[in-house]
Structures are given as structure tokens and as C-alpha cells.
PDB file of C-alpha atoms in Angstrom:
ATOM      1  CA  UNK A 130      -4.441   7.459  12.620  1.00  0.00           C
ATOM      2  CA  UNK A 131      -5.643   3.785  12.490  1.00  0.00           C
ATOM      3  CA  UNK A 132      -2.688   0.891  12.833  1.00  0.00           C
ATOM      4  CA  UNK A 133      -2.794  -2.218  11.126  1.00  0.00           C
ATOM      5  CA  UNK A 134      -1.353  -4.728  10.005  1.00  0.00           C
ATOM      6  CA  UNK A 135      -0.763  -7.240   6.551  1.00  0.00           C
ATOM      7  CA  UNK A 136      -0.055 -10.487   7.867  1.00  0.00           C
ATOM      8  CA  UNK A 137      -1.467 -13.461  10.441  1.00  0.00           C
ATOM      9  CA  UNK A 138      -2.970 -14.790   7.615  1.00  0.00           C
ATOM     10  CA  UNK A 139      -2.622 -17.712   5.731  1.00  0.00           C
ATOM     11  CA  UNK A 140      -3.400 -17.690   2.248  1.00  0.00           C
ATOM     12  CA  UNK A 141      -6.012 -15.065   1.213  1.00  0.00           C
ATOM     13  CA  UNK A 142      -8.803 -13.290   2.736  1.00  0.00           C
ATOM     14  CA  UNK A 143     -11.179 -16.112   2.730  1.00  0.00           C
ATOM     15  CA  UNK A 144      -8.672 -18.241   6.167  1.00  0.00           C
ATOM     16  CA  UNK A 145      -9.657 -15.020   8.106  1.00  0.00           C
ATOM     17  CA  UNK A 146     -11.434 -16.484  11.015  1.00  0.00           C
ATOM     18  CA  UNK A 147     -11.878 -15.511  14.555  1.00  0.00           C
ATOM     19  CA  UNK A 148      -7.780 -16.937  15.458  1.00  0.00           C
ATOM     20  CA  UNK A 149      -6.616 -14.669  13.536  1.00  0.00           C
ATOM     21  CA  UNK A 150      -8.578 -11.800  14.287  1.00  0.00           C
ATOM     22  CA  UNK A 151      -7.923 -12.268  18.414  1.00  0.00           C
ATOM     23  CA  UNK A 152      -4.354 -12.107  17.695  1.00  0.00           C
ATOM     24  CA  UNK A 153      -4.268  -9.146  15.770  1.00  0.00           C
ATOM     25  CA  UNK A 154      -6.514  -8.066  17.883  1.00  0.00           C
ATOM     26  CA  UNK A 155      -4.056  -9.163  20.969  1.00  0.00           C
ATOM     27  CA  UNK A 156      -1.200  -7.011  19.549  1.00  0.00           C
ATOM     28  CA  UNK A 157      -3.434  -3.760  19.424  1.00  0.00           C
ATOM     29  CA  UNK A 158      -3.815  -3.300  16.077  1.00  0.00           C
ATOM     30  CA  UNK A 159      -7.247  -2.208  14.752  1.00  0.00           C
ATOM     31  CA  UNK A 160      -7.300  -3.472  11.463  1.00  0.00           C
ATOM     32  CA  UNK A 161      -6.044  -6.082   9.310  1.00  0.00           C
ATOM     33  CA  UNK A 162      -5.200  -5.561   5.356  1.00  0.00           C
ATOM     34  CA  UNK A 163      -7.406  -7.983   3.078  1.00  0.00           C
ATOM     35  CA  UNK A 164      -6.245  -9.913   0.509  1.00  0.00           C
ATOM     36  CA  UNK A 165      -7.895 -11.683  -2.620  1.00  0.00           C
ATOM     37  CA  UNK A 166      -6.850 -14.307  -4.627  1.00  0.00           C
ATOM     38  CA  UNK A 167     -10.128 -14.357  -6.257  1.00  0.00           C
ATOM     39  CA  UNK A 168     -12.732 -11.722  -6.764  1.00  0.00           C
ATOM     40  CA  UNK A 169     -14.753 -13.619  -9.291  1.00  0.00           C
ATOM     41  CA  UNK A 170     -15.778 -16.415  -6.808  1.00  0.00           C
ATOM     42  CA  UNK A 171     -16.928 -13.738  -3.626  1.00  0.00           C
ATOM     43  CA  UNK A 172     -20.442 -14.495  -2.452  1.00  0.00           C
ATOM     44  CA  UNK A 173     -22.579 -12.426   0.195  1.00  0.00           C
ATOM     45  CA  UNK A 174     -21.597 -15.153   2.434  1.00  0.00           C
ATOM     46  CA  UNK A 175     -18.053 -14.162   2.607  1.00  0.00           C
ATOM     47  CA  UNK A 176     -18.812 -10.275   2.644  1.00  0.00           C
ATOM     48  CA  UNK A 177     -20.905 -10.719   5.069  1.00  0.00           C
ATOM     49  CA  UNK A 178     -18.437 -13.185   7.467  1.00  0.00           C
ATOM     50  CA  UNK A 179     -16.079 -10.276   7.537  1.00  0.00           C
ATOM     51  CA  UNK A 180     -18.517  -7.164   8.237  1.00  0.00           C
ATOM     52  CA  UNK A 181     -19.211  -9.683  11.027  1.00  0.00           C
ATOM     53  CA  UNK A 182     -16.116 -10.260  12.241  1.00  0.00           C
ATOM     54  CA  UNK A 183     -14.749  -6.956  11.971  1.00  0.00           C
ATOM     55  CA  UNK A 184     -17.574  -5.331  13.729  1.00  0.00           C
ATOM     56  CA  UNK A 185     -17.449  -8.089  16.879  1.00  0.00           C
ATOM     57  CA  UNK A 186     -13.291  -6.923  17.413  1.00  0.00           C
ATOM     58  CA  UNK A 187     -14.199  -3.513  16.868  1.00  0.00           C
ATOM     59  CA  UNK A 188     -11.983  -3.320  13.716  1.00  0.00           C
ATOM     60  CA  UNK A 189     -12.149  -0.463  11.538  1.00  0.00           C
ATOM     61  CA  UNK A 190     -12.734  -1.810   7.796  1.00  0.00           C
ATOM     62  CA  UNK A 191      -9.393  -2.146   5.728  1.00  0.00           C
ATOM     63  CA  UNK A 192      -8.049  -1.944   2.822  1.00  0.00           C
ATOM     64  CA  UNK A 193      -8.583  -4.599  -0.167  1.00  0.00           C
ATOM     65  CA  UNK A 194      -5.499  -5.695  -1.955  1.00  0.00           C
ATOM     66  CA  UNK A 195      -6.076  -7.791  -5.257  1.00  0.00           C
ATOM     67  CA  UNK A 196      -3.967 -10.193  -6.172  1.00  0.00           C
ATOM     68  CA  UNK A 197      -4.134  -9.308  -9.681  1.00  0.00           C
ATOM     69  CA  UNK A 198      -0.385  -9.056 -10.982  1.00  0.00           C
ATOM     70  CA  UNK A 199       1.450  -6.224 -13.067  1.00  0.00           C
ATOM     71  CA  UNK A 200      -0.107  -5.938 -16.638  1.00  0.00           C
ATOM     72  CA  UNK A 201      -1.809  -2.353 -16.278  1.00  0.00           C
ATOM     73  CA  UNK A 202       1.082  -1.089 -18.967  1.00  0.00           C
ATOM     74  CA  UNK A 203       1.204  -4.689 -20.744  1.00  0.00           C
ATOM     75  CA  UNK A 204       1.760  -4.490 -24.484  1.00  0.00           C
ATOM     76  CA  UNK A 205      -1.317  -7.544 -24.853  1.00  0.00           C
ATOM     77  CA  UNK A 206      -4.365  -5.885 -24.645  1.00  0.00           C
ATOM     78  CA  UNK A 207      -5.740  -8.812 -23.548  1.00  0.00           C
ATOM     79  CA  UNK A 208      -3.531  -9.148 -20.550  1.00  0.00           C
ATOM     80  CA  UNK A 209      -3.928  -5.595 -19.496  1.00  0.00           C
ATOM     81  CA  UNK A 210      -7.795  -5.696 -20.140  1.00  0.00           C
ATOM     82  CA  UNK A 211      -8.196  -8.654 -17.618  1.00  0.00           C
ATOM     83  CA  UNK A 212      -6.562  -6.969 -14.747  1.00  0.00           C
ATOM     84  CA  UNK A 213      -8.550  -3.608 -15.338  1.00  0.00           C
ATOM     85  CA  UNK A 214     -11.454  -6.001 -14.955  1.00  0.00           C
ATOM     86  CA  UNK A 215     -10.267  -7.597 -12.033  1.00  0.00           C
ATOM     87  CA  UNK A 216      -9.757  -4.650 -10.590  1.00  0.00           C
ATOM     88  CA  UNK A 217     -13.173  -3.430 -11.162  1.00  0.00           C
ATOM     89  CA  UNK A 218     -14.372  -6.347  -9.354  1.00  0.00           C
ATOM     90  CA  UNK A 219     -12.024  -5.347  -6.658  1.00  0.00           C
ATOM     91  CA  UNK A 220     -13.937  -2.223  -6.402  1.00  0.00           C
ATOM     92  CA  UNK A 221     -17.315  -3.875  -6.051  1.00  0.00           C
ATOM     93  CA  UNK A 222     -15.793  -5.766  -3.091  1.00  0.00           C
ATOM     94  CA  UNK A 223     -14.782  -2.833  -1.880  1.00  0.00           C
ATOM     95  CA  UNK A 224     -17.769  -1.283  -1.929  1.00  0.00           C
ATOM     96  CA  UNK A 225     -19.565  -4.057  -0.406  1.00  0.00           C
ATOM     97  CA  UNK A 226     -17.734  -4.693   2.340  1.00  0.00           C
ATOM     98  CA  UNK A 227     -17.854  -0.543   3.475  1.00  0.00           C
ATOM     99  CA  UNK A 228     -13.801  -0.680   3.120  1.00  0.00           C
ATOM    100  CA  UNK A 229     -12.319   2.472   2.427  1.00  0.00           C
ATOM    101  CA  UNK A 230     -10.360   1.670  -0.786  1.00  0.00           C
ATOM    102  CA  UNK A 231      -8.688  -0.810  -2.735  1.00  0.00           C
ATOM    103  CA  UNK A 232      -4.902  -1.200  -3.786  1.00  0.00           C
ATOM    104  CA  UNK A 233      -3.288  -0.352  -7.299  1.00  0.00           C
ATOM    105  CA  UNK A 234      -0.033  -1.121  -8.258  1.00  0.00           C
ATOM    106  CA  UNK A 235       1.284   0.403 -11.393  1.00  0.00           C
ATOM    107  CA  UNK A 236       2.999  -3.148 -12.812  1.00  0.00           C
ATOM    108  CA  UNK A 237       5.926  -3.857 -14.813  1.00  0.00           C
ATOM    109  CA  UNK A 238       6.843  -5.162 -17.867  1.00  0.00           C
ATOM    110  CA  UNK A 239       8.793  -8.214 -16.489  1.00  0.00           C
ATOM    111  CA  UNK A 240       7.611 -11.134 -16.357  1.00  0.00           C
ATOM    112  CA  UNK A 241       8.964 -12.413 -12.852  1.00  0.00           C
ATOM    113  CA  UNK A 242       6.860  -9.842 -11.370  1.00  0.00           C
ATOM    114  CA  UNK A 243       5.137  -6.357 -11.231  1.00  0.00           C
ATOM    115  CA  UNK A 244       7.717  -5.053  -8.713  1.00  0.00           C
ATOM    116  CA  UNK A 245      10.640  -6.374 -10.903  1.00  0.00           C
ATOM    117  CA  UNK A 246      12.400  -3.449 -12.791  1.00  0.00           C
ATOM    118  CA  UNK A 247      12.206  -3.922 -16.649  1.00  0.00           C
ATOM    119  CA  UNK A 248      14.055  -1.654 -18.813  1.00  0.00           C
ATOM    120  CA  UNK A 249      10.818  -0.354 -20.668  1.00  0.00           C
ATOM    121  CA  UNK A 250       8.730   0.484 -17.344  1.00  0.00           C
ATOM    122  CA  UNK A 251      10.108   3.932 -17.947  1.00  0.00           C
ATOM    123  CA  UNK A 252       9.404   5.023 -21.373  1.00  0.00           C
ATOM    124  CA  UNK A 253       6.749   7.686 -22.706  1.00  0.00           C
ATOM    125  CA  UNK A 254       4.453   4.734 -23.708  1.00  0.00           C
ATOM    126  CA  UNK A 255       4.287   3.012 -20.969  1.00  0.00           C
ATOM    127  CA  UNK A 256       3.155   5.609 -19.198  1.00  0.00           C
ATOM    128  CA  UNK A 257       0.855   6.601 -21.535  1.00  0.00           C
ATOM    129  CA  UNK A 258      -0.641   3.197 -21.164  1.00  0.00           C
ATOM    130  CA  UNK A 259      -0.548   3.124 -17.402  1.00  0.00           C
ATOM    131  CA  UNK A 260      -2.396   6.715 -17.226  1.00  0.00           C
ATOM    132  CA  UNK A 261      -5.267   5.426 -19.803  1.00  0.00           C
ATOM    133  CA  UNK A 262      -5.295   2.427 -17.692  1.00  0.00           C
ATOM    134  CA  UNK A 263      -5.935   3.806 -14.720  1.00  0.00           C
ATOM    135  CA  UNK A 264      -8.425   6.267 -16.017  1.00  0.00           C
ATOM    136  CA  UNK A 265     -10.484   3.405 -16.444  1.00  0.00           C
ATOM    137  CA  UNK A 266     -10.063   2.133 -12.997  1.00  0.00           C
ATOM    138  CA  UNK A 267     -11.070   5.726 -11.070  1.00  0.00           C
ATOM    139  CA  UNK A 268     -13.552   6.023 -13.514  1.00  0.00           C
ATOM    140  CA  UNK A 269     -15.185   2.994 -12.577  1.00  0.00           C
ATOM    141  CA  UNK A 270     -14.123   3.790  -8.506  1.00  0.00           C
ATOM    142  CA  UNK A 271     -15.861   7.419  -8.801  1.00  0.00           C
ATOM    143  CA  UNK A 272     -19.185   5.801  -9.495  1.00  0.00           C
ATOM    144  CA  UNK A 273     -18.987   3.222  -6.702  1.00  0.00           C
ATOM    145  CA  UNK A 274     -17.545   5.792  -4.062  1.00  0.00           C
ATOM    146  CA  UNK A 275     -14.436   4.011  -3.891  1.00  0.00           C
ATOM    147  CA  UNK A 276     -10.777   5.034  -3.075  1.00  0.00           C
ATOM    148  CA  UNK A 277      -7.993   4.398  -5.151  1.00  0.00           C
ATOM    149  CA  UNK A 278      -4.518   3.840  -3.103  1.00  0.00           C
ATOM    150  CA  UNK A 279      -2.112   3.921  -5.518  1.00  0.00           C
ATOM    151  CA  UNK A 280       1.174   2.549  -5.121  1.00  0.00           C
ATOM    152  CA  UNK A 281       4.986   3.481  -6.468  1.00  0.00           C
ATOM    153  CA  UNK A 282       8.414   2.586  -6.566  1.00  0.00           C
ATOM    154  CA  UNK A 283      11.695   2.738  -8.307  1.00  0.00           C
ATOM    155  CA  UNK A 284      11.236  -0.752 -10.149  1.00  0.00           C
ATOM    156  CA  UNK A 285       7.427   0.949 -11.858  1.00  0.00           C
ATOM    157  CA  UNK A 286       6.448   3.618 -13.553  1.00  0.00           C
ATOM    158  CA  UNK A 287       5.831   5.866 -10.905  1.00  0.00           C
ATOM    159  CA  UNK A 288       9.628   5.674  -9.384  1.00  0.00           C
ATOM    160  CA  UNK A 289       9.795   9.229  -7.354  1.00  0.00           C
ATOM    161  CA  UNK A 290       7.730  11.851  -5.811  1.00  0.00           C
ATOM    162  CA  UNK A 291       7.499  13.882  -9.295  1.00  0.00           C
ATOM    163  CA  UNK A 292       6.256  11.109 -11.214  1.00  0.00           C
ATOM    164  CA  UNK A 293       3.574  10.371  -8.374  1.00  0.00           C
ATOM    165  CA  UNK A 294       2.255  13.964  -9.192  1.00  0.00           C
ATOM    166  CA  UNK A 295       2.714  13.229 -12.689  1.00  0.00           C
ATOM    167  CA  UNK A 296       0.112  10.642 -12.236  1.00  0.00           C
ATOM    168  CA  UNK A 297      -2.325  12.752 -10.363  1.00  0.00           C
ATOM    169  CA  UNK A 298      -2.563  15.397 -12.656  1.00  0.00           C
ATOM    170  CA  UNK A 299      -2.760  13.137 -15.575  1.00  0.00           C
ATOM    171  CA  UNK A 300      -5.670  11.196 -14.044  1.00  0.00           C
ATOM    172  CA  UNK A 301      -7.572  13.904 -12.358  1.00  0.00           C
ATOM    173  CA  UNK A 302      -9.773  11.891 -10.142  1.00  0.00           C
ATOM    174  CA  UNK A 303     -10.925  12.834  -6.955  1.00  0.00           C
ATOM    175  CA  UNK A 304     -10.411   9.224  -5.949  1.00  0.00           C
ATOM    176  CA  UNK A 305      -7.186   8.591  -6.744  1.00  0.00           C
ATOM    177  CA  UNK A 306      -5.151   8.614  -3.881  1.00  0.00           C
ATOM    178  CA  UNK A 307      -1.363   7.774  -2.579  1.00  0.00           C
ATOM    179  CA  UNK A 308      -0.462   4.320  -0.156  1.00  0.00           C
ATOM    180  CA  UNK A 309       2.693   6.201   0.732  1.00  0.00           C
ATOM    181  CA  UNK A 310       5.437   3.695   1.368  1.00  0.00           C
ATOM    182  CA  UNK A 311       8.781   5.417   0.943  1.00  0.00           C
ATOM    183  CA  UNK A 312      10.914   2.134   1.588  1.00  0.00           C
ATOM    184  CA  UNK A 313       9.887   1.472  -2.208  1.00  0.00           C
ATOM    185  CA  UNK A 314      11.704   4.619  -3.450  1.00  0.00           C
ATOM    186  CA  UNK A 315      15.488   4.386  -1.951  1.00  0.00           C
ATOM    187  CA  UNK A 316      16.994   4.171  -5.373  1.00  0.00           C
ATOM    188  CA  UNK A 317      20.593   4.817  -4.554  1.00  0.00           C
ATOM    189  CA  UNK A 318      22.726   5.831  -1.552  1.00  0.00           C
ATOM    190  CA  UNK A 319      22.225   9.717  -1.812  1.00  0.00           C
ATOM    191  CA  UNK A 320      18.146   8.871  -1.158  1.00  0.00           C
ATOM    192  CA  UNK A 321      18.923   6.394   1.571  1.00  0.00           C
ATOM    193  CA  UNK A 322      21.328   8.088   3.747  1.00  0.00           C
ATOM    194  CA  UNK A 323      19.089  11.630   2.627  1.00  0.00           C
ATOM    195  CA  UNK A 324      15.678   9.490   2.844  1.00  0.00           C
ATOM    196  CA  UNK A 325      14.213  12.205   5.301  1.00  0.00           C
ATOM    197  CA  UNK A 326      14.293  14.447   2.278  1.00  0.00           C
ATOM    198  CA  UNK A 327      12.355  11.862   0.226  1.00  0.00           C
ATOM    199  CA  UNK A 328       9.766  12.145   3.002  1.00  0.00           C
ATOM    200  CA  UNK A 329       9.448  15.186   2.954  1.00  0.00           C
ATOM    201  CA  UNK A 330       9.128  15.677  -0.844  1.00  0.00           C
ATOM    202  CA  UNK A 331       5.728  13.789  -0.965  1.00  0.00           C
ATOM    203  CA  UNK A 332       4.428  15.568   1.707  1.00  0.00           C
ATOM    204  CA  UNK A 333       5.753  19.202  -0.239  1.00  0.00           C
ATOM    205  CA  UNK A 334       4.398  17.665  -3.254  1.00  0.00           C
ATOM    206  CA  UNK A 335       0.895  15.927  -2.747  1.00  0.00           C
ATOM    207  CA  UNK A 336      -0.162  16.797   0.820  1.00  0.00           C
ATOM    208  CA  UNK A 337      -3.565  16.643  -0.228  1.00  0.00           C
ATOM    209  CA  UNK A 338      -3.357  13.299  -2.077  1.00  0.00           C
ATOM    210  CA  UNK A 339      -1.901  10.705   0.478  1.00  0.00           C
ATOM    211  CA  UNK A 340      -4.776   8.602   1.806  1.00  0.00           C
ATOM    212  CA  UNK A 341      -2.394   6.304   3.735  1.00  0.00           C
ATOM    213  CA  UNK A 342       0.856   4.095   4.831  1.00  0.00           C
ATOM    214  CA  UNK A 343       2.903   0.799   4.596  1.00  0.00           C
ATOM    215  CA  UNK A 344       5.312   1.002   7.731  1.00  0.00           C
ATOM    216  CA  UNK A 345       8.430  -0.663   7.434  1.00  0.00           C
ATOM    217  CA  UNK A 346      11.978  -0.097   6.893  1.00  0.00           C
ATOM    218  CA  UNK A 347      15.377  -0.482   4.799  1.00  0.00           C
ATOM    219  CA  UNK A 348      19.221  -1.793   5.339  1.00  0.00           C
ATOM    220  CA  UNK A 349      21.964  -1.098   3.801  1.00  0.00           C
ATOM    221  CA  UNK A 350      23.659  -4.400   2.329  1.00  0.00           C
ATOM    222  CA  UNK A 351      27.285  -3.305   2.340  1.00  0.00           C
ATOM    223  CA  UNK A 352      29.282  -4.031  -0.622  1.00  0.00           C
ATOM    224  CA  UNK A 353      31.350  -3.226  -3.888  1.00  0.00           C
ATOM    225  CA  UNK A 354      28.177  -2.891  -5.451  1.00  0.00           C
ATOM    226  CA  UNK A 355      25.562  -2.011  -2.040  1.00  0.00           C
ATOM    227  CA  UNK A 356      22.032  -2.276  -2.235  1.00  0.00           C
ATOM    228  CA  UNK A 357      19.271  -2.547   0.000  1.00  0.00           C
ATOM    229  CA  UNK A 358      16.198  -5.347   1.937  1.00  0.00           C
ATOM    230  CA  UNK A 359      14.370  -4.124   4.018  1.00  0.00           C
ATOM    231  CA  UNK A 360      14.332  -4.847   7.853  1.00  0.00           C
ATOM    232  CA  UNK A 361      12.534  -4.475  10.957  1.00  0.00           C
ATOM    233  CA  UNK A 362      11.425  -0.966  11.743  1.00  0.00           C
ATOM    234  CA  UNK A 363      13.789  -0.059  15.061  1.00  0.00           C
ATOM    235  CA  UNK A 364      16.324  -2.473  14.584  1.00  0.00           C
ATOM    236  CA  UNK A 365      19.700  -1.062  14.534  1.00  0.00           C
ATOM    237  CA  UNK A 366      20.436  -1.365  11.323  1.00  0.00           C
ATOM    238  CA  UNK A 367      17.219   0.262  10.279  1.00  0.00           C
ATOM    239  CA  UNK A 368      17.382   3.626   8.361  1.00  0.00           C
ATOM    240  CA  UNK A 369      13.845   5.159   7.474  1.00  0.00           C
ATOM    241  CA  UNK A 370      13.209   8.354   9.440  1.00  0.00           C
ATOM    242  CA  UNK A 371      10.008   7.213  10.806  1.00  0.00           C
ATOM    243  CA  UNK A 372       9.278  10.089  12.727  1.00  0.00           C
ATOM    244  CA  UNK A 373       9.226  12.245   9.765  1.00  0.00           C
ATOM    245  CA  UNK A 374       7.396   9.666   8.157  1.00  0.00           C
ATOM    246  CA  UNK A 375       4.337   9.456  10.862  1.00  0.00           C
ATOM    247  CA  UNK A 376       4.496  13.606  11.916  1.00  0.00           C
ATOM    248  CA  UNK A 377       3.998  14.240   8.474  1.00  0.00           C
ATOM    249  CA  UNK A 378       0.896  11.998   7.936  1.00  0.00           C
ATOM    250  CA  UNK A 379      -0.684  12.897  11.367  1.00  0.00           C
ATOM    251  CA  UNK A 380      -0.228  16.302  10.212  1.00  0.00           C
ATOM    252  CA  UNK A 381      -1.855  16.187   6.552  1.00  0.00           C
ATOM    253  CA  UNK A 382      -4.297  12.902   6.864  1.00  0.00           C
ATOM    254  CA  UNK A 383      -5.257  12.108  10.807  1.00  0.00           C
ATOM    255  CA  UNK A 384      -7.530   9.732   9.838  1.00  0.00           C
ATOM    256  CA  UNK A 385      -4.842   7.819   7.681  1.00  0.00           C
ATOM    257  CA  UNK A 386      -4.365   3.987   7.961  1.00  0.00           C
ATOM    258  CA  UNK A 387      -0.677   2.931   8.537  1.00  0.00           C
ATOM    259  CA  UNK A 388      -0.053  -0.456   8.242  1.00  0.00           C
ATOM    260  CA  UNK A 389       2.723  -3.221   8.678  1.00  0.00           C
ATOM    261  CA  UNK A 390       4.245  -5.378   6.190  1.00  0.00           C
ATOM    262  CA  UNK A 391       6.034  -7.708   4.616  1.00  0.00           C
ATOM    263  CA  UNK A 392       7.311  -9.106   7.809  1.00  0.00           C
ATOM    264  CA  UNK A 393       7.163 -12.807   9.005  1.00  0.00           C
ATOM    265  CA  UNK A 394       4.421 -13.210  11.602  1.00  0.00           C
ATOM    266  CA  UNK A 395       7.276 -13.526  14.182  1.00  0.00           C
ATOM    267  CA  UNK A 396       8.912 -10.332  13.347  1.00  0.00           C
ATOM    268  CA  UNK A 397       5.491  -8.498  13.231  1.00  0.00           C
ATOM    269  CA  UNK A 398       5.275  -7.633  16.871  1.00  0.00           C
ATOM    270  CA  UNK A 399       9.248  -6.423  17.002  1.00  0.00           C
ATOM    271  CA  UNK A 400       7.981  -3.982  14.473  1.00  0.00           C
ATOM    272  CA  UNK A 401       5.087  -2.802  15.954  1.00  0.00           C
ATOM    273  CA  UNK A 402       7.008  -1.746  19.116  1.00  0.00           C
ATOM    274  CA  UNK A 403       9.821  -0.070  16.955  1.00  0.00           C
ATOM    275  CA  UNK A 404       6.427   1.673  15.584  1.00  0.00           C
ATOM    276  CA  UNK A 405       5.337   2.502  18.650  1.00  0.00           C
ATOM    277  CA  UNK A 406       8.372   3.714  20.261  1.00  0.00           C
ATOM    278  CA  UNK A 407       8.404   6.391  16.953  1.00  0.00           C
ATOM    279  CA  UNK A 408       4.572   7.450  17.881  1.00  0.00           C
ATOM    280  CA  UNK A 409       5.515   7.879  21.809  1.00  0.00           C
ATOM    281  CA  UNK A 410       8.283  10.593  20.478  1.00  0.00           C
ATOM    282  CA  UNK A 411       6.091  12.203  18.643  1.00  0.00           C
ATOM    283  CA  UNK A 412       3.012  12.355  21.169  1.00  0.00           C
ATOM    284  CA  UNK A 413       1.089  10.409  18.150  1.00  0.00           C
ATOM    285  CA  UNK A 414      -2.005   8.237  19.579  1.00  0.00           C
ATOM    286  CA  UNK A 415      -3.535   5.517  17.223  1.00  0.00           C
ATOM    287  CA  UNK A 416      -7.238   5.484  16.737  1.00  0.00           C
ATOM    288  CA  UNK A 417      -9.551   3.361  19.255  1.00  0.00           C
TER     289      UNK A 417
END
């Protein structure tokens, strides 16, 4: 499996620069996530600078994020039609630059954010809306040979394992695929202390579907009312069963990408050795 990393970098894809890539390069990662503000404004020049620099590190290409926001299921047609555009854009990027695929996220209905939960993010039109919208997208990614990596959660649409499947078999497109991050999907304190059944599930579920990983990890915020942040993966508070988390991909998808996230730059390399002290158990070796 390849590791990588989202992070190091400051702003979006286009402050990528050599720095950066020796220090990601420095921690042994062998890829780093890229992220775009803009699509609209990419030139060859900027394609280009990072087929460059990704070849000179040896860096396998990653995937594309778009910053596009959360109105795949919007109500305003309008709103929803300019992110299925932006995401088609994505796709061209993606395609251009040799990456493997580009990053969906389902959206929400409030406004604060598309991984804010919203009371109407689970309703039979919404997902109607979000499966026609995302039709379009793999429509548009089948003819440019690009990968879809959905995402889920239990503030969006697709809030468990089920409703991941849902989605596949409402799609049907070969290249729609799952960015499995099961940190996204502790929903109560049954899942999180049980969360090695959750793993399991997608794995039971879509073996055949899951094209890759976010690594990191959850806490426990103790309390009247508990709830959950997530935290360093190996710290002692964390709680993800990692191990079943990274056997379970090596088994299914060896040539998966597993990347770190949402971590300050500091806290990046404590994670990467909690992550590495999981694939030692489990006599898992990263990709050269």
C-alpha cells in the first residue's frame, strides 16, 4: 500500500514547491494529497510543475481534493449545478496530471459546512438528489478514466456502511469507489467502543469497492452528554482499531493509498509512527 500524507502545505496545491516535497519526502511518505482552491485558473504550467516534482522525489501521483463545498443535494439548482461542474473540472485535472482519482464528498444541507449535520441530509430526497448528482459526476469520470473516491459520514447522506452500498448500487459505475475513513462514522458509544465491528462491516459489505484510506483516529470526550475529536493515531487515548483497519485493506486493495490527516504539521510525524508501529504488527510494508 502507498503512505501519504494531507498536510506540509500551505494554502492549496499551487505553494507545493521543492520544501515541501523534501520534507514529506524526509518523513518517508511517498505521496502527498493535492488540494485545489481553484480548478478554473490551472494552466499546463502548473500540471506540468507537479508531474515534475513528483517524478524527481519518486512520488507516486495522489489524489486531487477540490475545494468545492457541500451543495451536491442543494435545493438551488444553481448551487448544486456549479459544484457538479467544478467537479468535472476536477476530473480533467485529474486526468492530466496521471493521478489516480479525485475526492467526492456527499455535502450537507447546512450552511456552516458540508460536514455539518442538518436535519434534512437524511431524507428520501436528498438522496435522491445526491444519487442523480453523482451520476453525473461518474458519468463524466468513466469517459476520462478517472476514479471516484467517495467519501461518508454520520453528519451526510451516506452515514453507515449500508448506506455506502446504497450508493453503489444506485450509481452503478465502475468508477465509483470508497476513501474509507471510519473515524467519520463513530456515531454513538456502542460504534466507538465496538468500532472494530464498523471495520469490519465495510470490508463484509464492499470489499470490492474501497479504492483507499484517511488514517487517523478518535477520543472519547467524557461527559454527561460524551462525544468525540479526533486525536493522534497511537496516543493513549486513541481508540480506532487500526490493525483491523490496515489488515483489512492490505488484504482486499494492496495497491491502496492510505493517507494522514487533519493533523497539525507538528503532530504529523507522531502519527506516522503510531501508523507505523500498527504496520510492524501486522508484517505490512508500504510501497517504495
Amino acid at each position: 500500500m502507498i503512505l501519504g500524507v494531507s498536510g506540509f502545505v500551505k494554502g492549496d496545491w499551487k505553494n507545493i514547491d521543492e520544501r515541501v516535497m523534501d520534507k514529506v519526502a524526509s518523513l518517508g511518505f511517498k505521496t502527498l494529497q493535492i488540494r485545489i482552491s481553484d480548478p478554473f485558473s490551472t494552466t499546463l504550467k502548473d500540471i506540468e510543475k507537479i508531474k515534475t516534482l513528483y517524478k524527481k522525489f519518486d512520488f507516486y501521483m495522489p489524489q486531487t481534493v477540490g475545494n468545492y463545498g457541500g451543495n451536491l443535494i442543494s435545493e438551488n439548482k444553481d448551487l448544486r449545478e456549479k459544484d457538479i461542474i467544478f467537479l468535472k473540472r476536477m476530473i480533467d485535472i485529474t486526468n492530466e496530471l496521471e493521478s489516480p482519482n479525485t475526492y467526492l464528498r456527499p455535502g450537507s444541507h447546512n450552511i456552516n459546512g458540508a460536514w455539518k449535520p442538518h436535519k434534512n441530509n437524511y431524507n428520501e430526497k436528498t438522496w435522491d438528489t445526491l444519487i442523480e448528482s453523482t451520476k453525473f459526476v461518474c458519468d463524466y469520470a468513466e469517459k476520462k478514466d478517472v476514479m471516484i473516491a467517495v467519501e461518508g459520514g454520520v453528519a451526510c447522506p451516506v452515514n453507515s456502511p449500508k448506506k455506502v452500498k446504497d450508493l453503489f448500487e444506485k450509481v452503478d459505475s465502475k468508477n465509483l469507489g470508497l476513501n474509507m475513513d471510519p473515524v467519520n462514522f463513530i456515531k454513538d458509544l456502542d460504534t466507538a467502543y465496538k468500532n472494530t465491528d464498523l471495520i469490519n462491516e465495510f470490508y463484509h459489505l464492499i470489499p470490492h469497492n474501497i479504492i483507499g484510506c484517511h488514517a487517523k483516529d478518535f477520543k472519547i470526550i467524557e461527559g454527561l452528554l460524551p462525544h468525540f475529536e479526533e486525536t493522534i493515531i497511537g496516543s493513549e487515548e486513541s481508540m480506532l482499531d487500526n490493525d483491523s483497519l490496515l489488515k483489512g485493506l492490505s488484504k482486499i486493495n494492496p495497491d491502496a493509498h492510505v493517507l494522514i490527516e487533519h493533523l497539525a504539521d507538528d503532530d504529523i510525524p507522531k502519527a506516522l509512527a503510531g501508523l507505523n508501529n500498527v504496520a510492524k504488527r501486522n508484517k505490512i510494508i508500504w510501497d517504495d
